[in-house]
GROMACS .gro file of C-alpha atoms in nm:
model
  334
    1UNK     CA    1   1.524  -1.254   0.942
    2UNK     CA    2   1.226  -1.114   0.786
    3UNK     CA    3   0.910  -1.079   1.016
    4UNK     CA    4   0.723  -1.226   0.750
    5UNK     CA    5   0.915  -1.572   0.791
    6UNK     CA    6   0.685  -1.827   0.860
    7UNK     CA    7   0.732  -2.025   1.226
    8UNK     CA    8   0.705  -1.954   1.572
    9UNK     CA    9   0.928  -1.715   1.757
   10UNK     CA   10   0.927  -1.694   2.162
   11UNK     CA   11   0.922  -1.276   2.202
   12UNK     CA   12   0.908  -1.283   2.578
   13UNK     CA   13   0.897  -1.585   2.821
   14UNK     CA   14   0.625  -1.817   2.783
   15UNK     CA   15   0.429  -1.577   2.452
   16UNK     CA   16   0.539  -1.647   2.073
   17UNK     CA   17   0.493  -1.510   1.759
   18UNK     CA   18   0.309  -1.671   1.522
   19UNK     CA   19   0.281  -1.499   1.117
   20UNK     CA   20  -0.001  -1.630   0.948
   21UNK     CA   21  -0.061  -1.559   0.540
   22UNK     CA   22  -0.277  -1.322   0.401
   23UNK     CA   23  -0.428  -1.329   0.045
   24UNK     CA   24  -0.359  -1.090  -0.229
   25UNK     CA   25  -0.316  -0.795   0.081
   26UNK     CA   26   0.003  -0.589   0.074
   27UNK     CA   27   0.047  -0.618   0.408
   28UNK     CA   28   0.143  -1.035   0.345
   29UNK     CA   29   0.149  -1.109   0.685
   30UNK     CA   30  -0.020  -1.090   1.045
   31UNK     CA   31   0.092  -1.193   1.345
   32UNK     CA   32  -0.078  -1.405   1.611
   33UNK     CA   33   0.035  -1.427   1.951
   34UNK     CA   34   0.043  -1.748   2.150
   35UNK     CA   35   0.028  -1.678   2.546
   36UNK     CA   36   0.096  -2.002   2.762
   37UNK     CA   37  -0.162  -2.038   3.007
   38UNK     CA   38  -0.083  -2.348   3.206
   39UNK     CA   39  -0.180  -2.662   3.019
   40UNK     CA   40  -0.393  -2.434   2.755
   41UNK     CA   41  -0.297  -2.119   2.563
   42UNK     CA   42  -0.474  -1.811   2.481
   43UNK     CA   43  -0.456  -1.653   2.135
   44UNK     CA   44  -0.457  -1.291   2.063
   45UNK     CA   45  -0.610  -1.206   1.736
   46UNK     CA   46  -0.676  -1.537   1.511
   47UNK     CA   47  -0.577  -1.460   1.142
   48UNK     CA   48  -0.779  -1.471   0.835
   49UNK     CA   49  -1.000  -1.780   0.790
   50UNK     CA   50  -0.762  -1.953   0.475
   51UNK     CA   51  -0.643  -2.304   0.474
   52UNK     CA   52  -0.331  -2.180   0.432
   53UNK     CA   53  -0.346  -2.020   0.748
   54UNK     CA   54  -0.518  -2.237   0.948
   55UNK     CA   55  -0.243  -2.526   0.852
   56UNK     CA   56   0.029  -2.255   0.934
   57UNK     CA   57  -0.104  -2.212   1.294
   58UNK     CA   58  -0.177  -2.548   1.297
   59UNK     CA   59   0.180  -2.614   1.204
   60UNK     CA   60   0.305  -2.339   1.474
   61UNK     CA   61   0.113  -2.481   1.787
   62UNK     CA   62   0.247  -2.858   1.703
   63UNK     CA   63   0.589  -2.656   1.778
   64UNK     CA   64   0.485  -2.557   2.112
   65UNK     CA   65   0.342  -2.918   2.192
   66UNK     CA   66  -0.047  -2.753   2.154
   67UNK     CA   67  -0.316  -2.799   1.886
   68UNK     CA   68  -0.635  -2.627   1.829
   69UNK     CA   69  -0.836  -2.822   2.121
   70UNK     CA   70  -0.553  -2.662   2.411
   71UNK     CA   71  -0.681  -2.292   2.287
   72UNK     CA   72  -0.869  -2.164   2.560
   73UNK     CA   73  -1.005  -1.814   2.391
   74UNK     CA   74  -0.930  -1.568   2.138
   75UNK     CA   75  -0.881  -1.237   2.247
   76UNK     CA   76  -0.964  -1.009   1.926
   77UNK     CA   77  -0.795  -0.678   1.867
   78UNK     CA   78  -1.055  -0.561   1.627
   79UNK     CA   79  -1.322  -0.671   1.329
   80UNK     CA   80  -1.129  -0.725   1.030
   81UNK     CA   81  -1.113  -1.037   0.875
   82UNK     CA   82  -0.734  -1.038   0.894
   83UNK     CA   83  -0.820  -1.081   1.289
   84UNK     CA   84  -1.115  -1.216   1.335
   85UNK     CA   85  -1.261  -1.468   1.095
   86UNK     CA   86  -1.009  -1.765   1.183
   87UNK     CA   87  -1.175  -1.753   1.566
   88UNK     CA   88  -1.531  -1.796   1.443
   89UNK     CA   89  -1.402  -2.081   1.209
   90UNK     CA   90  -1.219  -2.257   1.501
   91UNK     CA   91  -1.518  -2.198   1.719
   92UNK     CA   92  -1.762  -2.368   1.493
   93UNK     CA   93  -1.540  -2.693   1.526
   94UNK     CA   94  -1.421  -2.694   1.907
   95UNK     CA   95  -1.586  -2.463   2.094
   96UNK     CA   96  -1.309  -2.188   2.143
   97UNK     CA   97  -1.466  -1.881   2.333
   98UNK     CA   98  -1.396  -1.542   2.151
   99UNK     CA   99  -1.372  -1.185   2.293
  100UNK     CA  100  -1.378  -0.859   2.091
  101UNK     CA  101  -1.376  -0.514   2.214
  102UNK     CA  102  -1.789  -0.354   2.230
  103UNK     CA  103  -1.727  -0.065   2.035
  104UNK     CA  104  -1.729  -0.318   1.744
  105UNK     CA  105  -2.100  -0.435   1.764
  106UNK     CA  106  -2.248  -0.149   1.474
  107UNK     CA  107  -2.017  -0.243   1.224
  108UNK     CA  108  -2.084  -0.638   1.301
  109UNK     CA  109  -2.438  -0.584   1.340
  110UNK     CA  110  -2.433  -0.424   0.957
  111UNK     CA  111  -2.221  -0.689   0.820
  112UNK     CA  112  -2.413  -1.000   0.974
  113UNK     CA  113  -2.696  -0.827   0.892
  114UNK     CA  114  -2.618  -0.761   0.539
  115UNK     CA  115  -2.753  -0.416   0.565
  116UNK     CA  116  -2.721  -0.095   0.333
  117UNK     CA  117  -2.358  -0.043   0.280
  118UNK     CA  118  -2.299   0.319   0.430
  119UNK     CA  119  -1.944   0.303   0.320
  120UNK     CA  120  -2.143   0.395  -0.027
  121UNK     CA  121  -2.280   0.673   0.101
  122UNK     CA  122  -1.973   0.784   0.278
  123UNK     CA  123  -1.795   0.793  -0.043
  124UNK     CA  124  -2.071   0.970  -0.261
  125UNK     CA  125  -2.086   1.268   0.025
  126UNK     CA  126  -1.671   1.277   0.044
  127UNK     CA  127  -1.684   1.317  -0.318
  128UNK     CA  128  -1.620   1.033  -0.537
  129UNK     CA  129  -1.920   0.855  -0.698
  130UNK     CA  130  -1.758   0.700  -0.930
  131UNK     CA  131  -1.524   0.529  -0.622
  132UNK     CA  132  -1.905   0.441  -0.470
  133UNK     CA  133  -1.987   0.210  -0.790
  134UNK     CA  134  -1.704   0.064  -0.791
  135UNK     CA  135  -1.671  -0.039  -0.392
  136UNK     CA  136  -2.067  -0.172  -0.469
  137UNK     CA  137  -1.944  -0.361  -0.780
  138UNK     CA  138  -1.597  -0.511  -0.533
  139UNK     CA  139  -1.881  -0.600  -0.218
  140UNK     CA  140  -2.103  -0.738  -0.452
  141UNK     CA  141  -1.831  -0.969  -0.582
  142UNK     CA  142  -1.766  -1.091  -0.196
  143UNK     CA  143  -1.932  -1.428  -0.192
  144UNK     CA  144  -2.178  -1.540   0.111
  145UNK     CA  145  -1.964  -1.776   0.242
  146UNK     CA  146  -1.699  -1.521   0.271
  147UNK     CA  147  -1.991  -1.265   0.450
  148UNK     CA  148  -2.047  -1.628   0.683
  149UNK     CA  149  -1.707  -1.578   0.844
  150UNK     CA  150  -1.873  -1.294   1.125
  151UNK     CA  151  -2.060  -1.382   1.343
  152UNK     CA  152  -2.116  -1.218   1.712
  153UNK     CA  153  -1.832  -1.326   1.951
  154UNK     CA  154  -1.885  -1.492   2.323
  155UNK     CA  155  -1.792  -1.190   2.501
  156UNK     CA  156  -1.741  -0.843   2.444
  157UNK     CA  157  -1.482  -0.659   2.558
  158UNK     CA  158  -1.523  -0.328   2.749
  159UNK     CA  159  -1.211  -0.229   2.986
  160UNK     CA  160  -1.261  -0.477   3.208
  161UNK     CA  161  -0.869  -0.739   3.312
  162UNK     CA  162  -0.906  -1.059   3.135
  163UNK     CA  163  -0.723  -1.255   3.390
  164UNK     CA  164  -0.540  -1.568   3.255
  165UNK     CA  165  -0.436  -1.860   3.477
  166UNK     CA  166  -0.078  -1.689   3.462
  167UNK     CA  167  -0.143  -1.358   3.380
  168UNK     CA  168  -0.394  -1.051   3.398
  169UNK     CA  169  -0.454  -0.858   3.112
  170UNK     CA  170  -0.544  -0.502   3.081
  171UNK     CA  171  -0.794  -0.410   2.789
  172UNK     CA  172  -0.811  -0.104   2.659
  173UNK     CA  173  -1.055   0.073   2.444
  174UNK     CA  174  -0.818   0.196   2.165
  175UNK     CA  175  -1.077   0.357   1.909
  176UNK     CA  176  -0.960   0.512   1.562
  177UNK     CA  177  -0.883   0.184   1.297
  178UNK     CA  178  -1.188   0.083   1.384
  179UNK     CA  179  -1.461   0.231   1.671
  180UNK     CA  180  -1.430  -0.126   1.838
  181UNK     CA  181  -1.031  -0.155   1.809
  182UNK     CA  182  -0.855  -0.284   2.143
  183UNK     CA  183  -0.483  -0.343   2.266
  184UNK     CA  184  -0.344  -0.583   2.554
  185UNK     CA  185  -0.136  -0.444   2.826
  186UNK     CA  186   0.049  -0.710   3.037
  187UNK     CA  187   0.203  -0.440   3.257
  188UNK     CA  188   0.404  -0.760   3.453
  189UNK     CA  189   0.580  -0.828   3.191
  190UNK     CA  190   0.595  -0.456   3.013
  191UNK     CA  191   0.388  -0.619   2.676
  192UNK     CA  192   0.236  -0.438   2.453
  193UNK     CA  193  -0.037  -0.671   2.234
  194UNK     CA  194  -0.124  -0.378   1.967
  195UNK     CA  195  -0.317  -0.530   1.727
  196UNK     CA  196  -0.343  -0.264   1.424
  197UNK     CA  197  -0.336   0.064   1.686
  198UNK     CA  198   0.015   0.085   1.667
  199UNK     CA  199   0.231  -0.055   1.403
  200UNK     CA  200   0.616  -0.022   1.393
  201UNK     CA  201   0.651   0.057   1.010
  202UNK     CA  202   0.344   0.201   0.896
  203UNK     CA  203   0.008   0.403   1.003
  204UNK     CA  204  -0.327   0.219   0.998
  205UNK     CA  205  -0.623   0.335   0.804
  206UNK     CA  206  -0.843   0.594   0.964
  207UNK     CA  207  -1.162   0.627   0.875
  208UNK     CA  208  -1.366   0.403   0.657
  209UNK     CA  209  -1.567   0.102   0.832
  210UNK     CA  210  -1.943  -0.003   0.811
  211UNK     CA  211  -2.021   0.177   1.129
  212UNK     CA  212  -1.817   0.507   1.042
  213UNK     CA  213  -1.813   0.750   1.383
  214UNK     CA  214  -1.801   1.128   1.399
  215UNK     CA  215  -1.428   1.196   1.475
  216UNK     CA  216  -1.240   0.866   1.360
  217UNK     CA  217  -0.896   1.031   1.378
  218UNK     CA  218  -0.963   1.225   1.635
  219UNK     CA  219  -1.036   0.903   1.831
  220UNK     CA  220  -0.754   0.790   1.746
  221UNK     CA  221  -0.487   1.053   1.834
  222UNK     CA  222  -0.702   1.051   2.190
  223UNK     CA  223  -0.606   0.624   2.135
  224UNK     CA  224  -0.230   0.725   2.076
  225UNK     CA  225  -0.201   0.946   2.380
  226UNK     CA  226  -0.419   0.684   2.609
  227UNK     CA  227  -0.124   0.430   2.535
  228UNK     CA  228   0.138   0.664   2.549
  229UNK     CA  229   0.054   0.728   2.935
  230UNK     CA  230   0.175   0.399   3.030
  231UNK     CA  231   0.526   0.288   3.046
  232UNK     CA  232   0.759   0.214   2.752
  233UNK     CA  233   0.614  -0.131   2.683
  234UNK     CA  234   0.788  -0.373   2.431
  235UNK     CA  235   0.546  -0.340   2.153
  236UNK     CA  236   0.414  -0.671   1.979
  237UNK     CA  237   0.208  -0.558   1.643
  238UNK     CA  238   0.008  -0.744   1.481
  239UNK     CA  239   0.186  -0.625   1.153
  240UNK     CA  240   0.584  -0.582   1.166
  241UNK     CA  241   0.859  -0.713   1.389
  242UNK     CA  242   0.848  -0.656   1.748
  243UNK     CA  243   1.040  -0.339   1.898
  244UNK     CA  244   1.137  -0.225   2.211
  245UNK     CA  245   0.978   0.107   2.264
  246UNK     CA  246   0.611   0.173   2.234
  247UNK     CA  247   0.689   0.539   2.327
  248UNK     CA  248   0.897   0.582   2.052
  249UNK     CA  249   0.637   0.479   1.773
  250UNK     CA  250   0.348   0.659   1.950
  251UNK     CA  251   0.534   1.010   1.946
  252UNK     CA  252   0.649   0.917   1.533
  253UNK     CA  253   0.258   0.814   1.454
  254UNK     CA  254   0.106   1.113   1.662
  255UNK     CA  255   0.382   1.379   1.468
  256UNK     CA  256   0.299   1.196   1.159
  257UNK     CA  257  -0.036   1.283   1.192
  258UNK     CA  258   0.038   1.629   1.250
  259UNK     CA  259   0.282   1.681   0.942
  260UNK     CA  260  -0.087   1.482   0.750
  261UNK     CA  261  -0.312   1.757   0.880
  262UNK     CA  262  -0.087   2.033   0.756
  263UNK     CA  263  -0.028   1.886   0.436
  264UNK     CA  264  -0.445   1.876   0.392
  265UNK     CA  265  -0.454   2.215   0.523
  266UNK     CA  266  -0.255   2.295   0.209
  267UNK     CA  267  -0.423   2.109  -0.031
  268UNK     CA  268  -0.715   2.291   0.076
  269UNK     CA  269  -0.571   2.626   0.077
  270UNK     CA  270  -0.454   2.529  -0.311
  271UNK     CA  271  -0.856   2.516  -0.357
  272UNK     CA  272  -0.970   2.170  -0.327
  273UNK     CA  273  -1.315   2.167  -0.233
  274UNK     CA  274  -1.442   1.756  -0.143
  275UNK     CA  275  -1.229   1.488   0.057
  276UNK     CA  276  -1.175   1.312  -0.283
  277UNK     CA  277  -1.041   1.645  -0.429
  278UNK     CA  278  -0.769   1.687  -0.113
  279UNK     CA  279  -0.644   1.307  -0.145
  280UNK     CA  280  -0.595   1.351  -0.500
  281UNK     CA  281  -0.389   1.624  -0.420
  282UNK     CA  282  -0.154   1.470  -0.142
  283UNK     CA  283   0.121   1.158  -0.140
  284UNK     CA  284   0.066   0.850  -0.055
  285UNK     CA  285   0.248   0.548   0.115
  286UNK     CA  286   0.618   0.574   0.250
  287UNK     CA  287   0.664   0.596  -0.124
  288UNK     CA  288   0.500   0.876  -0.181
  289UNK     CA  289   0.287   0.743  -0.440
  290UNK     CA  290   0.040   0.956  -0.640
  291UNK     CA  291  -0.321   0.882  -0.571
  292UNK     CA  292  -0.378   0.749  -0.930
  293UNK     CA  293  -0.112   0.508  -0.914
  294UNK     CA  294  -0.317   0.355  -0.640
  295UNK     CA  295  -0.561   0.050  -0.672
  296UNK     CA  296  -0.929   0.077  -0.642
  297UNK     CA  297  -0.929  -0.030  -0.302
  298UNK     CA  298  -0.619   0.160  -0.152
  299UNK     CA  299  -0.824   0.505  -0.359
  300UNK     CA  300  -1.138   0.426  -0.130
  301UNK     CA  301  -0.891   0.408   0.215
  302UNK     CA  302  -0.709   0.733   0.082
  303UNK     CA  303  -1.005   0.900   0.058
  304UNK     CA  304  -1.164   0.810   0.393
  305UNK     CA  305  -0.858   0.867   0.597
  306UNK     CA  306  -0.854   1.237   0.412
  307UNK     CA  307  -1.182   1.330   0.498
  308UNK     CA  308  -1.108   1.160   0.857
  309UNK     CA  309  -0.830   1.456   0.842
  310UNK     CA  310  -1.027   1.743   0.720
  311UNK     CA  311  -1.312   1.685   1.000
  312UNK     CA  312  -1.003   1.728   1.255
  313UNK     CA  313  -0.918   2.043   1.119
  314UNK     CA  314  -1.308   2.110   1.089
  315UNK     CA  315  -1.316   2.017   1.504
  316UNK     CA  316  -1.003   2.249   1.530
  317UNK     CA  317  -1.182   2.538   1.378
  318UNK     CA  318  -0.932   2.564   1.106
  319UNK     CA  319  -1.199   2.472   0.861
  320UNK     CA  320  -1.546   2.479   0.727
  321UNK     CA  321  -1.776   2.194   0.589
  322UNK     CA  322  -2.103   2.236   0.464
  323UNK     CA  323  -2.317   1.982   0.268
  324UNK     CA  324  -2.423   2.104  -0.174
  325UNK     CA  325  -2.596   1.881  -0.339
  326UNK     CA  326  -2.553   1.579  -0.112
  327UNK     CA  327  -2.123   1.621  -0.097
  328UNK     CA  328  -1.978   1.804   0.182
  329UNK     CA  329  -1.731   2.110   0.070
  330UNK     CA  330  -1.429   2.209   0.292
  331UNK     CA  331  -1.280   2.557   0.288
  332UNK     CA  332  -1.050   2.777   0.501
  333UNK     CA  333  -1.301   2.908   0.814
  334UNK     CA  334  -1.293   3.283   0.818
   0.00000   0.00000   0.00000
């Protein structure tokens, strides 16, 4: 069966899968996880705020003999709408307490806020202008009632166990998809809750967010290794089927990584000069797709999570950047 299938599927005694629809997103799907908490149940992440998902999870809970009014809180693996925005629709009608990791409050404080969009800026100075009007054009298109889906949470998360009435929780701070990003470690039951950090079948984007920090994939490789401390956990992402062995994916997403930096040391060695320059230069997807084949929006991620990998090899000393003219130009240090 494809993880995609819509339902509810117990993954480990007493916690259930739940795939909820996304719009027009090549990822199709993201899955919710349904913890039994004695008469209640906890949610971790919430999907996106659709009527097609909320009648989905609506739908899945009846199957479990809950409805909205047993959900006790979310507990939110990061920002994104895909995660977040269902919570602070269910809120506004019952009252359901949500919890997102801290590191998330500058790039919820600029999108409640409505603030200057620094992802603009971000793409002007990697580079690509042209890629800046054209993001302004796409967030100008988002409609207010689509920017009223954020708003602050109840709690935030900063390390601290969330204990449950059956179950303690571990948070973790798992920076790098976003500076706020956090996983779920029920080490009782050797669970994995992974949110976006770690995904069985592909790599998350790196590197483009309202609130962009210094070293976003250097965060997360320091994420990656953080997890990988802990025992093999069964991993439960919020995009992909469950597997058995965090380990495994950790080591395949850190060498992955590693094969990425090459490959941009390369590109820069072939004389690129900006971020934009270096991803139109490298492969994309598990397909291998050229960057022009790629939409507008999937050109804007490329070209973060590049310049995400050329500040690495900046940080290793492998490479220079300095700013001309208000872009930033990489070459080969000495």
């Amino acid at each position: 069966m494809e993880w995609t299938e819509p339902g509810v599927f117990e993954v480990a005694p007493g916690v259930y899968r739940i795939p909820l629809p996304l719009p027009n997103d090549g990822l199709h799907t993201v899955n919710v996880y349904a913890i039994d908490d004695g008469d209640g149940i906890v949610l971790i992440d919430s999907g996106w705020a659709l009527e097609a998902g909320e009648t989905a999870l609506e739908s899945a809970l009846g199957a479990i003999g809950h409805g909205f009014e047993d959900v006790r809180r979310f507990l939110i693996t990061h920002v994104h709408r895909d995660h977040y925005t269902m919570a602070v629709a269910l809120r506004r009608r019952f009252g359901t307490k949500v919890a997102l990791g801290a590191g998330e409050q500058p790039s919820l404080a600029k999108i409640t806020a409505r603030t200057r969009d620094n992802q603009v800026d971000d793409l002007t100075t990697w580079g690509a202008p042209h890629l800046a009007e054209k993001w302004r054009a796409m967030m100008a298109s988002v409609g207010e009632d689509a920017l009223r889906d954020y708003e602050e949470p109840d709690e935030w998360l900063d390390g601290a166990d969330v204990a449950l009435e059956k179950r303690v929780l571990r948070v973790l701070p798992t920076p790098g998809h976003t500076r706020g990003h956090v996983v779920f470690v029920d080490p009782d039951s050797s669970l994995l809750f992974a949110g976006d950090h770690v995904l069985p079948h592909i790599t998350p984007s790196i590197g483009f967010e309202p609130a962009r920090p210094a070293l976003p994939l250097g965060d997360y490789l320091d994420s990656l290794r953080l997890v990988r401390e802990f025992p093999d956990l069964r991993l439960l992402p919020a995009h992909g089927p469950v597997t058995e062995s965090s380990h495994a994916r950790v080591d395949e997403l850190i060498a992955h990584h590693e094969d990425r930096l090459a490959a941009t040391m390369d590109a820069v060695r072939s004389g690129t000069g900006t971020a934009f320059e270096t991803a139109r230069k490298l492969d994309w997807t598990r397909r291998r797709r050229k960057f022009v084949e790629l939409d507008v929006f999937n050109q804007v991620l490329a070209t973060g999570e590049t310049a995400a990998h050329l500040d690495v090899l900046v940080h290793r000393g492998l490479l220079t950047a300095a700013p001309a003219d208000g872009v930033v130009l990489y070459a080969v240090a000495g």
